[in-house]
CSV table of C-alpha atoms in Angstrom, one decimal:
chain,number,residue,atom,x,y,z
A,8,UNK,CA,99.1,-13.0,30.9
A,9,UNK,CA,99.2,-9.3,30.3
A,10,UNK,CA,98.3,-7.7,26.9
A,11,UNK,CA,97.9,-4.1,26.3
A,12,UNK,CA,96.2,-2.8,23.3
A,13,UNK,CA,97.1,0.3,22.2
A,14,UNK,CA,98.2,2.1,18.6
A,15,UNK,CA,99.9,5.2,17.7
A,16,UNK,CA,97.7,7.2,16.4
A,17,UNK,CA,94.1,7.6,18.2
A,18,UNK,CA,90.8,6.4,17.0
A,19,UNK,CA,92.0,3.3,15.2
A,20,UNK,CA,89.6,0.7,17.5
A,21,UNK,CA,91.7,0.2,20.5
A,22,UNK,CA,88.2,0.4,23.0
A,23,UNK,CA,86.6,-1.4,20.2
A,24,UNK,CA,89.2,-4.4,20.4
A,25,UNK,CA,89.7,-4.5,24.1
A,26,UNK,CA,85.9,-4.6,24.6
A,27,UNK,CA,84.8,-7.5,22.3
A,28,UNK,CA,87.9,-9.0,22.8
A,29,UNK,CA,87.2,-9.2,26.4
A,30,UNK,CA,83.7,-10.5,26.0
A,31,UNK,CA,84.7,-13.0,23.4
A,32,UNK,CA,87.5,-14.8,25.4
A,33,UNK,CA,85.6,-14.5,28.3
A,34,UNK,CA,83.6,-17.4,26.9
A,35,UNK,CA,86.1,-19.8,27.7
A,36,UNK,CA,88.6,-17.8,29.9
A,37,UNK,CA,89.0,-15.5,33.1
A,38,UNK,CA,89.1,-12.3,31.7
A,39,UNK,CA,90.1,-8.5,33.1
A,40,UNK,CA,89.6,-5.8,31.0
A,41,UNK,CA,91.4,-2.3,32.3
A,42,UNK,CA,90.7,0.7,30.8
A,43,UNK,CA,94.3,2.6,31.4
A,44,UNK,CA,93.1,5.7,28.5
A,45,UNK,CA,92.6,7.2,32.2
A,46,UNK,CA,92.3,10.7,30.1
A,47,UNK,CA,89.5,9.7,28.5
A,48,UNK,CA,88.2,6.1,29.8
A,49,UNK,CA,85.5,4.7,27.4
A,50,UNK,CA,85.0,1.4,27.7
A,51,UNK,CA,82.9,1.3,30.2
A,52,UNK,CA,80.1,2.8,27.2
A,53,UNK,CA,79.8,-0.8,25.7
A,54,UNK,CA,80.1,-2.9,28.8
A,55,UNK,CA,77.2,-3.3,31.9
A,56,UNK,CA,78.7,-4.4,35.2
A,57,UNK,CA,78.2,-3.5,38.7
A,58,UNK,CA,80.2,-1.3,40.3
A,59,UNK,CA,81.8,-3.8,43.2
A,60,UNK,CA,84.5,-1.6,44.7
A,61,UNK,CA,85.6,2.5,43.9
A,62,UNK,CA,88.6,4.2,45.7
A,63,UNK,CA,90.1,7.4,45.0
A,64,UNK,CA,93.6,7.3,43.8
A,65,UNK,CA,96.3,10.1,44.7
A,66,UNK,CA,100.0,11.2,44.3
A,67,UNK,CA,102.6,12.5,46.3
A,68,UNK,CA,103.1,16.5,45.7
A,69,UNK,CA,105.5,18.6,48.1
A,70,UNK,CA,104.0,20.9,50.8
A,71,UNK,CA,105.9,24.2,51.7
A,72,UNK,CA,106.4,24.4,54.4
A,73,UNK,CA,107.8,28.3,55.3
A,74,UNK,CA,108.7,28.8,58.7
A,75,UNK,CA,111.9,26.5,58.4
A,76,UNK,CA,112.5,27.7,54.8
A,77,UNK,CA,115.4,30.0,53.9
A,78,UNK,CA,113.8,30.4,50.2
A,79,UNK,CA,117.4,29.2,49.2
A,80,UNK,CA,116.0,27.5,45.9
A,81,UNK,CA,117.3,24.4,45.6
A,82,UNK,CA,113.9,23.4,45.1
A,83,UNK,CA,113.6,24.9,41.9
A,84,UNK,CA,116.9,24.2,40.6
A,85,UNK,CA,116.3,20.8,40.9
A,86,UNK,CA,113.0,20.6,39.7
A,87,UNK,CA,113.1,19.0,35.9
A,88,UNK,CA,109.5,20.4,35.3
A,89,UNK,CA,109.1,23.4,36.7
A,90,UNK,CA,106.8,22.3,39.2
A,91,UNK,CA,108.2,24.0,41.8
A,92,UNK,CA,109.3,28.0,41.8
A,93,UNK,CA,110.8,30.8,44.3
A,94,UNK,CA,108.8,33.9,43.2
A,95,UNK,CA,109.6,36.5,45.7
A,96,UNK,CA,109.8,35.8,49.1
A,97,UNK,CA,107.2,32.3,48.3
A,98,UNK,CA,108.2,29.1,47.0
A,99,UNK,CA,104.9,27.8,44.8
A,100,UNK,CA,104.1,24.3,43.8
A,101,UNK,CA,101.9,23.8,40.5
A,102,UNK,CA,100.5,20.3,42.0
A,103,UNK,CA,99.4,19.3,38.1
A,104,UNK,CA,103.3,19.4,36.7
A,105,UNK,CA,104.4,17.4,39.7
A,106,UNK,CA,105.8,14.1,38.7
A,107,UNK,CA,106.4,13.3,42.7
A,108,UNK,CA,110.1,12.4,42.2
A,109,UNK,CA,110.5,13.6,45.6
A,110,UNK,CA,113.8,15.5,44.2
A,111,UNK,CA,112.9,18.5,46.1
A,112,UNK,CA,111.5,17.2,49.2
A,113,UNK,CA,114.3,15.1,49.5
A,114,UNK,CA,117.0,17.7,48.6
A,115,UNK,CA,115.3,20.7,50.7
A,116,UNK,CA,118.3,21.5,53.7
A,117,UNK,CA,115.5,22.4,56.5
A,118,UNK,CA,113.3,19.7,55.4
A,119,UNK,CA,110.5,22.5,54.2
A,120,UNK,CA,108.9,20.2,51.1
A,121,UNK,CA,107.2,17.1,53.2
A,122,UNK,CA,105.4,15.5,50.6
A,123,UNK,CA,101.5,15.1,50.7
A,124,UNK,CA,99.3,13.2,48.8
A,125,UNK,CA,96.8,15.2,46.5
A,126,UNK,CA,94.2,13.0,44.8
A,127,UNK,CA,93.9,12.8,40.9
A,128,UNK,CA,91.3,10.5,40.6
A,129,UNK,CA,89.5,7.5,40.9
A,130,UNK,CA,89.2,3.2,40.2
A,131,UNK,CA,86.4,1.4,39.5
A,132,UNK,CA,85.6,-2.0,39.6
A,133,UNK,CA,82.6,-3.4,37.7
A,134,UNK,CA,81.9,-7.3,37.7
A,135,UNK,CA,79.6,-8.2,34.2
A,136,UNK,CA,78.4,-11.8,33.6
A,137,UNK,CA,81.2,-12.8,32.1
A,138,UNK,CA,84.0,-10.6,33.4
A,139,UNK,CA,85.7,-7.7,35.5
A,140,UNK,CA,86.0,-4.9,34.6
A,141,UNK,CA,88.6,-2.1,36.1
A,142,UNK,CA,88.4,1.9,34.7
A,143,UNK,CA,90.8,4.5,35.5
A,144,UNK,CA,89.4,7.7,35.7
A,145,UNK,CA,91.8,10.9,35.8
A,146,UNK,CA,90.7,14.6,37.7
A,147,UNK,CA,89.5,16.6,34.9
A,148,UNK,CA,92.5,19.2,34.9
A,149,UNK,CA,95.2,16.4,36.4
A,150,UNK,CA,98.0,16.8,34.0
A,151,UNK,CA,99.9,13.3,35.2
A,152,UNK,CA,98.3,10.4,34.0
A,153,UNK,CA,100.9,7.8,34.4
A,154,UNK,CA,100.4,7.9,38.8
A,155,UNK,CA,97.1,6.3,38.0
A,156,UNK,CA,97.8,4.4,35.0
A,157,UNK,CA,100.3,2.4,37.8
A,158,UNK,CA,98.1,1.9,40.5
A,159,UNK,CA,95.1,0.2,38.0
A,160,UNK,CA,97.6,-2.2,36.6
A,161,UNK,CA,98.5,-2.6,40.3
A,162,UNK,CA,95.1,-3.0,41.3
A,163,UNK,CA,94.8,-5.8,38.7
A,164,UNK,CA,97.5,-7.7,39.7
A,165,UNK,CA,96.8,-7.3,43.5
A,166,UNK,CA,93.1,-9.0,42.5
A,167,UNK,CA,93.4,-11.5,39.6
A,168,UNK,CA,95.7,-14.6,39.5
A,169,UNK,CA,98.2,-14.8,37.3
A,170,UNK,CA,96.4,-17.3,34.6
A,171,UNK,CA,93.8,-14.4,34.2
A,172,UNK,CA,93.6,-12.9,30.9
A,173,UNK,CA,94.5,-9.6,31.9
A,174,UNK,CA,93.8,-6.7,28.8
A,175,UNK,CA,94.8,-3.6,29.0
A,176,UNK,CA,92.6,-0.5,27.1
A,177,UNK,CA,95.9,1.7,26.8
A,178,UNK,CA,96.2,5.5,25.9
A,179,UNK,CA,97.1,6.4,21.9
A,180,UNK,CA,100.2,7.7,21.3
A,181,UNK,CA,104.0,6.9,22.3
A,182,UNK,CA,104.3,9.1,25.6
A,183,UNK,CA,104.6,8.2,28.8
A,184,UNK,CA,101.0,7.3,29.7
A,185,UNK,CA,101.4,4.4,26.5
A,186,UNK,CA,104.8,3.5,28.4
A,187,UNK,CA,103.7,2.8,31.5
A,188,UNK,CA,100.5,0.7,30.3
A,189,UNK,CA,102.9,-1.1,28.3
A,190,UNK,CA,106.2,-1.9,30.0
A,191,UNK,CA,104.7,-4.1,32.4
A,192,UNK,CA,102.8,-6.3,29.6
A,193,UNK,CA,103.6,-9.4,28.6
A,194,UNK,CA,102.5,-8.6,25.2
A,195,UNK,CA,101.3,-5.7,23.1
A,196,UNK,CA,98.7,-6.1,20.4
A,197,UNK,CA,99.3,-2.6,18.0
A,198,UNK,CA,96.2,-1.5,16.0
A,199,UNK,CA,96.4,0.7,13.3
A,200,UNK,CA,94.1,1.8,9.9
A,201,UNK,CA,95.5,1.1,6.7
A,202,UNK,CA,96.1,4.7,5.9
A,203,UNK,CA,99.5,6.7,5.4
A,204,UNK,CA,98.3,8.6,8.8
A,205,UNK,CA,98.2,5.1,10.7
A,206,UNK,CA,101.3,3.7,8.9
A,207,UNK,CA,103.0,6.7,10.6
A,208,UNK,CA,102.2,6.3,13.8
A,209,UNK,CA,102.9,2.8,14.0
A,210,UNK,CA,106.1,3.2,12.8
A,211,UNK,CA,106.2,5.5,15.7
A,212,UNK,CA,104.8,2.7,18.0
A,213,UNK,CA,106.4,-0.3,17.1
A,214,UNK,CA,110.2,2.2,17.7
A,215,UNK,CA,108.8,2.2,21.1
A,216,UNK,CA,108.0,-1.1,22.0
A,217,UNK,CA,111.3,-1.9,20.5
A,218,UNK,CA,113.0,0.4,23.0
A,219,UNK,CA,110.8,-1.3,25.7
A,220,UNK,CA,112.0,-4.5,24.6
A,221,UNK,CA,108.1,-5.9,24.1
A,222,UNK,CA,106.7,-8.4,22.3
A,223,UNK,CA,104.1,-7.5,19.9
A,224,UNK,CA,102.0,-7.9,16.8
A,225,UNK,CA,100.1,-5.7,14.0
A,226,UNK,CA,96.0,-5.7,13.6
A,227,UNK,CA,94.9,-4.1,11.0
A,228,UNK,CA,91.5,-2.1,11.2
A,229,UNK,CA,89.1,-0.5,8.7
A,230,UNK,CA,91.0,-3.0,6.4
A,231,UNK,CA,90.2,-1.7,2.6
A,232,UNK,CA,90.4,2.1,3.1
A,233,UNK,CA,93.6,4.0,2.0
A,234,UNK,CA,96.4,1.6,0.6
A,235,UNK,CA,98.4,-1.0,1.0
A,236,UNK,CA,101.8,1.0,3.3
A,237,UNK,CA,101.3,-1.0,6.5
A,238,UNK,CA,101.1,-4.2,4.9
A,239,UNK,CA,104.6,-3.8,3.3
A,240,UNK,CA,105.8,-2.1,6.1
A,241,UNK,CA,105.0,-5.2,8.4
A,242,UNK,CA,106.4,-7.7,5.5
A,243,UNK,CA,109.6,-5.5,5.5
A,244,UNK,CA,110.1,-5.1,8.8
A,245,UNK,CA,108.6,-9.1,9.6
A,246,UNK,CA,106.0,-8.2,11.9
A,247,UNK,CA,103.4,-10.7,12.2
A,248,UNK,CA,99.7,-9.2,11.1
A,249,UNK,CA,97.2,-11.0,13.4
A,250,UNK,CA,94.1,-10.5,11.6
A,251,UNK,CA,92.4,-7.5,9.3
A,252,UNK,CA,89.5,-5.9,10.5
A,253,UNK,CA,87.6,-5.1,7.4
A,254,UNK,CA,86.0,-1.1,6.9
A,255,UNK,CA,82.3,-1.9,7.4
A,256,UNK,CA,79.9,1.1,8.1
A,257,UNK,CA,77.7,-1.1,10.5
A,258,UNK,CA,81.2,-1.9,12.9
A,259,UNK,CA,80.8,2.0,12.8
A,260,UNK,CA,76.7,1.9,13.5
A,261,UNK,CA,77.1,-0.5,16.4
A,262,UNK,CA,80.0,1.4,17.8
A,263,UNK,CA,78.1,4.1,17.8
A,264,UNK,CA,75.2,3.1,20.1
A,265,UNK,CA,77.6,1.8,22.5
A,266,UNK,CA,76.8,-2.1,21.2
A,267,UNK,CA,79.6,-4.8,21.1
A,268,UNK,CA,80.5,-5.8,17.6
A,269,UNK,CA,80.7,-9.2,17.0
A,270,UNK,CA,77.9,-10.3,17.9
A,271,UNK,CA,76.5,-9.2,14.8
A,272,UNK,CA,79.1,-8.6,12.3
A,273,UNK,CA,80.2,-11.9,11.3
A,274,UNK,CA,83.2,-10.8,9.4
A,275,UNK,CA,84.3,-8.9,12.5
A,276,UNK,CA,83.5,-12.2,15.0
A,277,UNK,CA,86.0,-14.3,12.1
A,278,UNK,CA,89.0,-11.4,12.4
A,279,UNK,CA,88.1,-11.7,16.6
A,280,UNK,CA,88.3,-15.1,16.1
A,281,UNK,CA,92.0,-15.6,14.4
A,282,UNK,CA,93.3,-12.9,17.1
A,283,UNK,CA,91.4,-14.9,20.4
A,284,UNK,CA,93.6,-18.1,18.7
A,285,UNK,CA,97.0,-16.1,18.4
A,286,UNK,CA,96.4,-14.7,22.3
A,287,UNK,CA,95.3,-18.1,23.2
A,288,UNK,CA,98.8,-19.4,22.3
A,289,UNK,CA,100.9,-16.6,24.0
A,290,UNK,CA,102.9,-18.2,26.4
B,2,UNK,CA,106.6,52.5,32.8
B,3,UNK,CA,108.8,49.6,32.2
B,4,UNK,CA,106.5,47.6,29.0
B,5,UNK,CA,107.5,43.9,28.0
B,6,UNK,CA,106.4,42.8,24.6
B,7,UNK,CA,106.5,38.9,23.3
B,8,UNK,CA,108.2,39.7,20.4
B,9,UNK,CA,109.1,37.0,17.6
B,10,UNK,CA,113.0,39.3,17.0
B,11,UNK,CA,115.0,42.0,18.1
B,12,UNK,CA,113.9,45.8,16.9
B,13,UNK,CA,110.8,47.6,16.7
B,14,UNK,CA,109.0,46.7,13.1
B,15,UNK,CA,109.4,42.8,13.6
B,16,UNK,CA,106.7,41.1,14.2
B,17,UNK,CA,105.1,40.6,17.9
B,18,UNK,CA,105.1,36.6,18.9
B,19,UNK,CA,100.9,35.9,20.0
B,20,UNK,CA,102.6,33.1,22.5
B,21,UNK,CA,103.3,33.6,26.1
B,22,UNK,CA,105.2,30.8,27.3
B,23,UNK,CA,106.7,30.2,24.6
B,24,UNK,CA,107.7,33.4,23.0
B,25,UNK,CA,111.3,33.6,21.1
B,26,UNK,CA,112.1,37.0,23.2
B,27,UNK,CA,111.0,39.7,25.2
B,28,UNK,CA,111.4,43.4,24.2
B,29,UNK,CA,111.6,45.7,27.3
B,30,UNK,CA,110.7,49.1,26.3
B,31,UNK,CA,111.6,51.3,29.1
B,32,UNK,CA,109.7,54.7,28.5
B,33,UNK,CA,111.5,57.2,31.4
B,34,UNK,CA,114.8,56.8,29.1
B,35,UNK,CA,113.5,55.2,25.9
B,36,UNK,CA,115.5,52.5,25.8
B,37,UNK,CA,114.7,49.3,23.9
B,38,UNK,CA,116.5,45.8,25.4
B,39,UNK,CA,116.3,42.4,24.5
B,40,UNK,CA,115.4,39.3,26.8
B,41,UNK,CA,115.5,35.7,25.0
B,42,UNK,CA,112.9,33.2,25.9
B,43,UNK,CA,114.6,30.3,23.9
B,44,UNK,CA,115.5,28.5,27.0
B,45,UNK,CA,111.5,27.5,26.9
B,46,UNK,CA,111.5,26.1,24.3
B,47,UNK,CA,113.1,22.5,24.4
B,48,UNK,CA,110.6,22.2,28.0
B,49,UNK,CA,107.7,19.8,28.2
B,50,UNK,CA,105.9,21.6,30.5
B,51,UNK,CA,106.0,24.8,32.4
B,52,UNK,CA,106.9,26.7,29.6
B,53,UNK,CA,104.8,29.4,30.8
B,54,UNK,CA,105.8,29.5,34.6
B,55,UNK,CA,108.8,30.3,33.4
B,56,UNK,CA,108.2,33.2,30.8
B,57,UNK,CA,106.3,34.5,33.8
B,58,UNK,CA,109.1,34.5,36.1
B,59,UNK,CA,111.3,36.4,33.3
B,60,UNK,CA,108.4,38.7,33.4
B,61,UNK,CA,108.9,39.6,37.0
B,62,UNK,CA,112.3,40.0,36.9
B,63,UNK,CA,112.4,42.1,34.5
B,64,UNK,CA,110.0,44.1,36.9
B,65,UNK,CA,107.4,45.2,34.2
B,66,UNK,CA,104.8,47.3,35.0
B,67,UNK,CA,103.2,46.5,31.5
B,68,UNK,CA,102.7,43.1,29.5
B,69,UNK,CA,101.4,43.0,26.0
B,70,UNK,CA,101.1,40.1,23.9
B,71,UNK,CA,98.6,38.0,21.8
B,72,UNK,CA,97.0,35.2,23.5
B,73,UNK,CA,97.6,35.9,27.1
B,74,UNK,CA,99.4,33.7,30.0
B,75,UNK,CA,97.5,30.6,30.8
B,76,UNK,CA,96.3,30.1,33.9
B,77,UNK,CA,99.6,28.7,36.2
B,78,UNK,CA,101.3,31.4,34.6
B,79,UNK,CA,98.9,34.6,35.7
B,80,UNK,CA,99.3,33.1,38.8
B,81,UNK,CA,103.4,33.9,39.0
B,82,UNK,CA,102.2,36.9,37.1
B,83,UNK,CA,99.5,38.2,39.8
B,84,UNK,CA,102.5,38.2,42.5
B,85,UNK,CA,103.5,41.4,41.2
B,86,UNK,CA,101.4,44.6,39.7
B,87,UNK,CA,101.9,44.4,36.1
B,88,UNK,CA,99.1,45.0,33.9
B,89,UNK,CA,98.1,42.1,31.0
B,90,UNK,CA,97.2,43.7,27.4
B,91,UNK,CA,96.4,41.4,24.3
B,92,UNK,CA,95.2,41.4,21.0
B,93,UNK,CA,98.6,42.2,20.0
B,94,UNK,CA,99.8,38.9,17.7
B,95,UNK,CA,99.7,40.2,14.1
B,96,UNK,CA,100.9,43.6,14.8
B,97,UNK,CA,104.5,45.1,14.7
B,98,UNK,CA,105.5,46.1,18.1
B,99,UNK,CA,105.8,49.4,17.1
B,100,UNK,CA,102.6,49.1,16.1
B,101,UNK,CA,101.4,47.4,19.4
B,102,UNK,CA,103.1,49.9,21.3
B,103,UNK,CA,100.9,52.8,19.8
B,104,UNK,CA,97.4,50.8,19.9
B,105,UNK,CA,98.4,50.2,23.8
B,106,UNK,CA,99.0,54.0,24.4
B,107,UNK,CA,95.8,54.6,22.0
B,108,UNK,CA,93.8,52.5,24.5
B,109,UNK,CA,92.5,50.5,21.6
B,110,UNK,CA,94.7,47.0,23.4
B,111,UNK,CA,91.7,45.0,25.8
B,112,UNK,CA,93.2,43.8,29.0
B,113,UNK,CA,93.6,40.3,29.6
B,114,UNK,CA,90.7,39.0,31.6
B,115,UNK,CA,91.5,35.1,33.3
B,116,UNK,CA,89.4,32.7,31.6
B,117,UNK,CA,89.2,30.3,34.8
């Protein structure tokens, strides 16, 4: 069972989910937590583990090649992303727009554009007491994040059986990088503030999974502030809200020492509680 | 000197445009025969990325010897722009282009310097 976590918009507790989610079902169940926010991993800040196993992850980028080359430019008429550019008599290759389509490489008529792999950054595995846990980590200046986003979730499913609980830390937004964690989830657990800011964004959110054809459900966080919009939204639209978070300055205190959450907060462990039943009886 | 301004319109008192990449138009002010052209940049602006790769390319081809604009290129983009000769000005973005055009030849414009 695969479950992404993820939100539109940013900062409304995906790492704080995934992380005491991840501990509390861990209890009772195999658990893997991924962090795929590869842009900006953070949940290895509330979790200790040993580091079991690293590698350093890569993507294919074209190589000119110019003694064969006729600098006829098919390369960069076929590039969708300008990663690839005659200027002069030189073809370059901007490695960080490359989205290794192999378009030009493969389309190239003296076979000038071999493609080469150019790392972007790294996996880690950590094993806690209680579970694994897997962090993407992309090249500070690496543009494409959805390369490494695959290979974790490949990683993951390479390494843990199938009845693993399998979460998924994914990136905010609706962009590619939110995509790619999600497409290949069984389920997708949205998290949003009860703000006209967060109802936006998960109207954007919930468009997408739609278009992806995923399952998924509503939690609402900091429960109390702002009004009442995603409520009615999810009513209207018959979304099922798994649990409310409620707005509670210590959730914020804890979270911001790097501490897990439930442990403590006992209105937080009952809202943990109601959404480690609902997961429990995905099929 | 051939001088390519990142204009927001056509003409001399509109206002220049402080983006690079993606910059509505380029005004090519051609000093030997004072003539003032127009080169739009609007194909940039339905791209994701490489916006700027691309304005830089224009730039070449238009064979400027000067560039003056608001921001400055990012960095992919100074490095289509370094494959030729032309000169980077900024500080340019609130000004007219007429106006730009005499703070350049005043020498009160700072060349762009690559932040990388």
């Amino acid at each position: 069972m695969k479950i992404a976590i993820a939100s539109g918009k940013g900062g409304t507790g995906k790492t704080t989910l995934s992380t005491n989610l991840s501990s509390y079902l861990a209890q009772s169940r195999q658990v893997v937590l991924a962090d795929l926010d590869v842009e900006e991993p953070n949940s290895k800040l509330f979790l200790k583990g040993n580091l079991v196993f690293e590698k350093p992850c890569s993507k294919m980028i074209p190589q000119w090649d110019k003694e064969a080359c006729t600098l006829c430019g098919k390369c960069e008429e076929v590039c969708r992303f300008n990663a690839i550019m005659k200027i002069g008599d030189e073809i370059l290759v901007f490695p960080e727009l490359c989205h290794s389509c192999y378009a030009c490489s493969e389309l190239c008529p003296t076979d000038s554009l071999p493609m080469v792999p150019r790392k972007i950054g790294e996996l880690k595995h950590f094993r806690g007491d209680h579970f694994d846990f897997i962090e993407g980590r992309l090249d500070i200046g690496e543009e494409q994040a959805v390369p490494l986003i695959g290979q974790v979730i490949e990683y993951v499913d390479e390494k843990f059986s199938a009845d693993t609980i399998k979460l998924f830390d994914a990136p905010p937004g609706t962009s590619c990088p939110v995509i790619e964690a999600a497409r290949s989830s069984d389920f997708v657990i949205l998290i949003t503030e009860s703000t006209p800011f967060g109802l936006n964004d998960l109207k954007l959110a919930v468009d997408t999974m739609r278009v992806l054809n995923r399952k998924f459900s509503v939690v609402i966080n900091r429960y109390g502030i702002g009004d009442n919009g995603v409520e009615e939204y999810c009513d209207a639209e018959g979304i099922c809200v798994i649990a409310k978070i409620p707005n509670d300055r210590r959730i914020a205190e804890l979270y911001s020492k790097g501490e897990l959450v439930y442990p403590k907060i006992q209105e937080f462990k009952i809202a943990l509680e109601q959404i480690a039943r609902f997961v429990g009886g995905l099929k | 000197m051939k001088i390519v301004f990142t204009v927001k319109k056509e003409g001399w008192d509109t206002q220049m445009d402080p983006r690079f990449g993606r910059t509505d138009t380029f005004a090519v002010y051609n000093e030997e025969d004072e003539s003032l052209s127009f080169v739009s940049n609007a194909d940039t602006e339905t791209m994701e990325h490489g916006a700027g790769l691309q304005a830089a390319k224009k730039v070449l081809q238009l064979k400027a010897d000067i560039l003056i604009t608001g921001n400055g290129p990012g960095n992919k983009a100074l490095e289509i722009l370094k494959k030729s000769k032309v000169a980077i000005y900024v500080g340019a973005g609130d000004m007219s282009v007429r106006e730009a055009y005499d703070a350049y030849r005043a020498g009160r414009l700072p060349k762009f310097e690559s932040k990388a």
